[in-house]
Amino acid sequence: RAEDGHEAWLRYAPITDPTILAQYRNLPTQIAVLGDTPTEHAAGTELQRGLTQMLGRPFTVTYGLGQILTSSNAILVGDLESLDKMYVKKQKLPKLKPESYMLGTRNNGAVSQTGIIAADPHGELYGAFRLLELVAANKPIPTTPVTESPSAPIRWVDQWDNLDGSVERGYAGRSIFFDAGHVRPDLARASDYARLLASIGLNGLTVNNVNSDLTTLEPDKLKEFALLAEALRPWGIGMSLSVDLSSPQVVGHLSTFDPLDPTVIAWWQKKTDEIYTLIPDFAGFVVKADSEGRAGPSQYHRTPAEAANVLARALAPHHGVVLYRGFVYNHHLDFHDLKADRARAGFDNFASLDGTFEPNVIIQVKHGPIDFQVREPVSPLFAALQHTPQAIELQTTQEYTGQQRHMVFLVPMWKTALDTDLRANGRGTPVKEIVEGKSFHQPTGGFVSVVNVGLDTNWLHSPLALANLYGYGKLAWNPDATSEQIIDTWTRLTFGNDPEVVSTINELQLNSWHTYEQYTGNLGIGTLTDIIGIHFGPGVGSAENNGWGQWFRADPKGVGMDRTVATGTGYIAQYPKELAATYESLATCPDDLLLFMHHVPYTHILHINKTVIQDLYDEHYAGAATAATYPMLWQKLHGHIDNQRFDQVKALLTYQAGHAIVWRDAVNDWFATMSNIPDAQGRVGHH
Ligand code: GCU
C-alpha cells in the first residue's frame, strides 16, 4: 500500500544502495524487547517490520526478560525497571524523565548492541520510531548515546468528528471513528492513525468534535468509546472526549446544569467514575463553552473557572485533565461600534481568572486571537495566564489555508508563533516556553492540533499536506526543531532519498506559506476568504458588516482594524509593555501585521518604502506567479517518484496555480474598486 499514501511517512522503502546498506551492517537482527506490555509489543513488531523491509534481511523479536544475554548481539529495548532486573543492579542506570529514551550503539569486541533504553513503554515506542526514522533517512545510528525527551506532557490531537460520521472542517472524507451515530465496527483505521501519531511522539487524541454531540456521555455511547480507546491503547495514545456542559441536563435529566449546583457536581463525579470503569487510562475532557452557540456557565452567571473546576475535581483522582478552550467570544458583535473587537475576547474572558483554576485544568489557546488566519499575532492571553497551565492550539486541517487543495506547509507559521517572545514581566518568555510550562513554572501544558483526517486512503487528501501533521508532532516533541530539519526528514521518509526529489519538495514546501499569504491576504489583513460559509476561495467583503468580528474595515480612504490604545479598540494594551509599544507605533509595527493593528490610508508608506495599496497589488501578483511555477517544478520529479503520487500532486498543484490567479484578481479588483487607486503597473483597475 506504499503508493496510495496510506503509510504516510512510515513507508519503510527498501534500501538498495550498497554503501547505505553497509552503514547498518552491524545492526543485530535479534530484537530483544525486555518488557511484555501491549505498547512494548507495538514497539517490537514495528522495529521488526520496518528493519526487515528497509534492510532486506530478516529481523526476529523476542519479549520478556531471560531471553537475552548481555553478551549477545541484539537490539535491546527496555525500560529502566527491566534493565535493573536484567543487570541485577550491577550497572549504573541513567535518569530519564517520563516518556524519554536513550538511543545508542555499543560495540564490544565481537558483541554489538544497539540499545533503546527508556523511562517507560511510551519512551521505548518513541525510541523505536526514532531508530526507524534514522534508517529511513539514511542517517547513521549514534554511537555515543543520545537522550531525547518530550517538551511537555500534553501532545494531543483534536478531531472534529461528529457521531453521524461527518467531520467539521474535514477535507479528506468521512470519519474514521464514527458512522450513523455509532463507533464504527471496524477500527483498523483508528489504530493505524494511532500508530502514525505515536511515530511522531504524540500521546493524546480527542476523538469527537468540540461542537460535541449532546448524547456523547450516554452510557451506551461510553461503552462504544471504550472500544475506540482500546484500539488506540497499544500506541500509547490516550483517548479524550469533548463534552458539552449541558450534559447533566440533557443526558442526566437534571433540572439544571449550573456548575455550582450540588446535583450537577455529583453528576459529573459519577459520570467520570463511570468512564474510568470502562476506560482506565481515559485522558480527560475538552470543553468548548459559551462559544459559537454552545452552552456554558455564563447562563448561570458562573465563570469558566467555576465550570472547569467541577470537571477537574471529578477527574483528579483518576489523573485526568480538562482542556478548557480559550476560544470564547461573542459572535454577535456590533460592526458599527469602533471599540468592538473579537481579538480582545480571549484575554477579556480569561485573564482575570488566572490562579483560580484547579491544577489539572489546562487552558487551550488558539495561537492567534482570531481564528487560524494566514497571519495573526500571537494571542496575548499566553502572557496573561501565569498561574495556569496552557496548551497552544494549532490547526493542521487547512481550514483557512486552502483545505488541502493548496499546498501550504504550516510549520514555519507555527514556529513564528512559538518563537514570538512576549517578554512578560520584562523577561524572555517565548510562547513555546510558556506552553512547555517553563516560563511560569507550570507542572503541565503543551500542544494540541486540530487534524481532521478522514477515510481518504492518504488521510488528509493531499500527500503534501501530511507534512503538516508530521511537522506538528515534531514541534510538539521539540519546538526548537527547525522547519528545514522537519521538512527534510519528512520528504525523505515520504518520497525517498533521491537528492533531486528531496531538494525540489523541500523548496516547494518551505516557501508555500509565504506564497499563500501573498495571493490571499498580506499585511496582516486576514485571509479574505468567504467568512460566513465554507472558508474556501476569495470572499473579500464577506468578513465585513456582520457580527463575526473578522473585520478589516476597508472604506474608500483606508483599511485595517485600529487596535491601538491611542485611538482604537485598545487590544494592543493586552500585550506586555515592550511588545505593546512595538505594535502601537507605526514606526515599529512590522509590515506583516500592520493592518491587524492599525487603520491606515491606502497611500500609507510601508517600511519597505511602498504604499499599502501598491504592495497589496504587487504581492498578489508575486504570489500567483510563484504558484504558477509549482506544476513545472513538480514536473522535474517525473520518473523519480511513483506515478500515482506524481499524478495526484501534479493535479493539485495545477489547480492551486489556477486558483491563485482567481484569488489575485478577486482581491486586487475589490481593492481597486474600493480605493479607486489604480495599480502603478497598470495591471489592475480602470479596465
Ligand atoms: C472555527 C471553525 C469552527 C469551529 C471553531 C472552533 O470557527 O470554523 O468550525 O467550531 O473554529 O474552533 O471551535
PDB file of C-alpha atoms in Angstrom, residues 126-241:
ATOM      1  CA  TYR A 126       9.336   6.662  20.623  1.00  0.00           C
ATOM      2  CA  GLY A 127      12.871   5.311  20.614  1.00  0.00           C
ATOM      3  CA  ALA A 128      11.891   2.527  18.231  1.00  0.00           C
ATOM      4  CA  PHE A 129      10.361   5.023  15.821  1.00  0.00           C
ATOM      5  CA  ARG A 130      13.465   7.185  16.077  1.00  0.00           C
ATOM      6  CA  LEU A 131      15.734   4.300  15.123  1.00  0.00           C
ATOM      7  CA  LEU A 132      13.487   3.503  12.167  1.00  0.00           C
ATOM      8  CA  GLU A 133      13.457   7.144  11.101  1.00  0.00           C
ATOM      9  CA  LEU A 134      17.244   7.313  11.132  1.00  0.00           C
ATOM     10  CA  VAL A 135      17.490   4.282   8.877  1.00  0.00           C
ATOM     11  CA  ALA A 136      14.728   5.510   6.548  1.00  0.00           C
ATOM     12  CA  ALA A 137      16.508   8.858   6.171  1.00  0.00           C
ATOM     13  CA  ASN A 138      19.839   7.021   5.675  1.00  0.00           C
ATOM     14  CA  LYS A 139      21.357   8.651   8.765  1.00  0.00           C
ATOM     15  CA  PRO A 140      23.908   6.878  10.976  1.00  0.00           C
ATOM     16  CA  ILE A 141      22.837   5.339  14.272  1.00  0.00           C
ATOM     17  CA  PRO A 142      24.548   7.275  17.071  1.00  0.00           C
ATOM     18  CA  THR A 143      27.474   5.593  18.775  1.00  0.00           C
ATOM     19  CA  THR A 144      27.515   7.973  21.703  1.00  0.00           C
ATOM     20  CA  PRO A 145      24.042   7.602  23.188  1.00  0.00           C
ATOM     21  CA  VAL A 146      21.601  10.455  22.620  1.00  0.00           C
ATOM     22  CA  THR A 147      18.811  11.194  25.068  1.00  0.00           C
ATOM     23  CA  GLU A 148      15.505  12.589  23.877  1.00  0.00           C
ATOM     24  CA  SER A 149      12.604  13.815  25.992  1.00  0.00           C
ATOM     25  CA  PRO A 150       9.366  15.481  25.017  1.00  0.00           C
ATOM     26  CA  SER A 151       8.938  19.197  25.580  1.00  0.00           C
ATOM     27  CA  ALA A 152       5.695  18.885  27.528  1.00  0.00           C
ATOM     28  CA  PRO A 153       3.208  16.273  28.777  1.00  0.00           C
ATOM     29  CA  ILE A 154       0.268  17.394  26.612  1.00  0.00           C
ATOM     30  CA  ARG A 155       0.871  16.460  22.964  1.00  0.00           C
ATOM     31  CA  TRP A 156      -2.617  15.920  21.677  1.00  0.00           C
ATOM     32  CA  VAL A 157      -4.643  15.870  18.532  1.00  0.00           C
ATOM     33  CA  ASP A 158      -8.256  17.023  18.254  1.00  0.00           C
ATOM     34  CA  GLN A 159     -10.511  15.512  15.653  1.00  0.00           C
ATOM     35  CA  TRP A 160     -13.702  17.415  14.886  1.00  0.00           C
ATOM     36  CA  ASP A 161     -15.599  14.209  14.090  1.00  0.00           C
ATOM     37  CA  ASN A 162     -19.353  14.031  14.583  1.00  0.00           C
ATOM     38  CA  LEU A 163     -21.021  10.803  15.625  1.00  0.00           C
ATOM     39  CA  ASP A 164     -23.007  10.784  12.357  1.00  0.00           C
ATOM     40  CA  GLY A 165     -19.709  10.306  10.529  1.00  0.00           C
ATOM     41  CA  SER A 166     -19.256  13.816   9.151  1.00  0.00           C
ATOM     42  CA  VAL A 167     -16.136  15.801  10.053  1.00  0.00           C
ATOM     43  CA  GLU A 168     -16.430  19.538  10.709  1.00  0.00           C
ATOM     44  CA  ARG A 169     -13.755  21.333   8.660  1.00  0.00           C
ATOM     45  CA  GLY A 170     -12.501  17.963   7.450  1.00  0.00           C
ATOM     46  CA  TYR A 171     -11.367  17.776   3.841  1.00  0.00           C
ATOM     47  CA  ALA A 172     -10.394  14.158   3.472  1.00  0.00           C
ATOM     48  CA  GLY A 173     -13.564  12.152   3.644  1.00  0.00           C
ATOM     49  CA  ARG A 174     -15.777  10.908   6.406  1.00  0.00           C
ATOM     50  CA  SER A 175     -14.833  10.000   9.945  1.00  0.00           C
ATOM     51  CA  ILE A 176     -12.516   7.065  10.574  1.00  0.00           C
ATOM     52  CA  PHE A 177     -14.157   6.611  14.006  1.00  0.00           C
ATOM     53  CA  PHE A 178     -17.902   7.089  13.620  1.00  0.00           C
ATOM     54  CA  ASP A 179     -20.799   6.374  11.328  1.00  0.00           C
ATOM     55  CA  ALA A 180     -24.569   6.731  11.682  1.00  0.00           C
ATOM     56  CA  GLY A 181     -24.417   7.702  15.341  1.00  0.00           C
ATOM     57  CA  HIS A 182     -22.065   4.910  16.427  1.00  0.00           C
ATOM     58  CA  VAL A 183     -18.438   3.966  16.723  1.00  0.00           C
ATOM     59  CA  ARG A 184     -17.522   2.035  13.573  1.00  0.00           C
ATOM     60  CA  PRO A 185     -17.362  -1.752  13.981  1.00  0.00           C
ATOM     61  CA  ASP A 186     -14.065  -1.850  12.072  1.00  0.00           C
ATOM     62  CA  LEU A 187     -11.462   0.244  13.878  1.00  0.00           C
ATOM     63  CA  ALA A 188      -8.451  -0.683  11.753  1.00  0.00           C
ATOM     64  CA  ARG A 189      -8.109   2.893  10.525  1.00  0.00           C
ATOM     65  CA  ALA A 190      -8.321   4.169  14.098  1.00  0.00           C
ATOM     66  CA  SER A 191      -5.407   2.031  15.216  1.00  0.00           C
ATOM     67  CA  ASP A 192      -3.421   2.875  12.074  1.00  0.00           C
ATOM     68  CA  TYR A 193      -3.972   6.519  12.919  1.00  0.00           C
ATOM     69  CA  ALA A 194      -2.782   5.948  16.475  1.00  0.00           C
ATOM     70  CA  ARG A 195       0.365   4.364  15.031  1.00  0.00           C
ATOM     71  CA  LEU A 196       1.015   7.445  12.889  1.00  0.00           C
ATOM     72  CA  LEU A 197       0.516   9.735  15.869  1.00  0.00           C
ATOM     73  CA  ALA A 198       2.795   7.656  18.095  1.00  0.00           C
ATOM     74  CA  SER A 199       5.509   7.674  15.448  1.00  0.00           C
ATOM     75  CA  ILE A 200       5.870  11.449  15.872  1.00  0.00           C
ATOM     76  CA  GLY A 201       5.680  11.393  19.646  1.00  0.00           C
ATOM     77  CA  LEU A 202       2.049  12.371  20.214  1.00  0.00           C
ATOM     78  CA  ASN A 203       0.172  10.894  23.163  1.00  0.00           C
ATOM     79  CA  GLY A 204      -3.455  12.057  23.236  1.00  0.00           C
ATOM     80  CA  LEU A 205      -6.440  12.108  20.918  1.00  0.00           C
ATOM     81  CA  THR A 206      -9.815  13.789  21.348  1.00  0.00           C
ATOM     82  CA  VAL A 207     -12.000  11.748  19.053  1.00  0.00           C
ATOM     83  CA  ASN A 208     -15.160  13.854  18.816  1.00  0.00           C
ATOM     84  CA  ASN A 209     -15.931  17.379  17.685  1.00  0.00           C
ATOM     85  CA  VAL A 210     -15.536  20.318  20.074  1.00  0.00           C
ATOM     86  CA  ASN A 211     -19.098  21.071  18.985  1.00  0.00           C
ATOM     87  CA  SER A 212     -19.917  17.808  20.613  1.00  0.00           C
ATOM     88  CA  ASP A 213     -22.938  15.650  20.123  1.00  0.00           C
ATOM     89  CA  LEU A 214     -25.191  16.159  23.146  1.00  0.00           C
ATOM     90  CA  THR A 215     -25.577  12.392  23.603  1.00  0.00           C
ATOM     91  CA  THR A 216     -21.814  11.806  23.920  1.00  0.00           C
ATOM     92  CA  LEU A 217     -21.964  10.902  27.607  1.00  0.00           C
ATOM     93  CA  GLU A 218     -24.883   8.459  27.411  1.00  0.00           C
ATOM     94  CA  PRO A 219     -23.993   5.076  28.966  1.00  0.00           C
ATOM     95  CA  ASP A 220     -24.350   3.113  25.708  1.00  0.00           C
ATOM     96  CA  LYS A 221     -22.172   5.601  23.870  1.00  0.00           C
ATOM     97  CA  LEU A 222     -19.474   5.334  26.512  1.00  0.00           C
ATOM     98  CA  LYS A 223     -19.301   1.565  26.003  1.00  0.00           C
ATOM     99  CA  GLU A 224     -18.650   2.195  22.331  1.00  0.00           C
ATOM    100  CA  PHE A 225     -15.995   4.824  23.082  1.00  0.00           C
ATOM    101  CA  ALA A 226     -14.284   2.226  25.256  1.00  0.00           C
ATOM    102  CA  LEU A 227     -13.740   0.078  22.153  1.00  0.00           C
ATOM    103  CA  LEU A 228     -12.185   3.028  20.404  1.00  0.00           C
ATOM    104  CA  ALA A 229      -9.887   3.691  23.354  1.00  0.00           C
ATOM    105  CA  GLU A 230      -8.818   0.057  23.175  1.00  0.00           C
ATOM    106  CA  ALA A 231      -7.811   0.457  19.524  1.00  0.00           C
ATOM    107  CA  LEU A 232      -5.586   3.413  20.406  1.00  0.00           C
ATOM    108  CA  ARG A 233      -4.099   1.994  23.607  1.00  0.00           C
ATOM    109  CA  PRO A 234      -1.175  -0.110  22.292  1.00  0.00           C
ATOM    110  CA  TRP A 235       0.233   3.003  20.616  1.00  0.00           C
ATOM    111  CA  GLY A 236       0.285   4.957  23.848  1.00  0.00           C
ATOM    112  CA  ILE A 237      -2.472   7.284  22.649  1.00  0.00           C
ATOM    113  CA  GLY A 238      -4.838   8.262  25.452  1.00  0.00           C
ATOM    114  CA  MET A 239      -8.390   8.954  24.385  1.00  0.00           C
ATOM    115  CA  SER A 240     -10.282  12.026  25.499  1.00  0.00           C
ATOM    116  CA  LEU A 241     -13.764  13.325  24.778  1.00  0.00           C
TER     117      LEU A 241
END
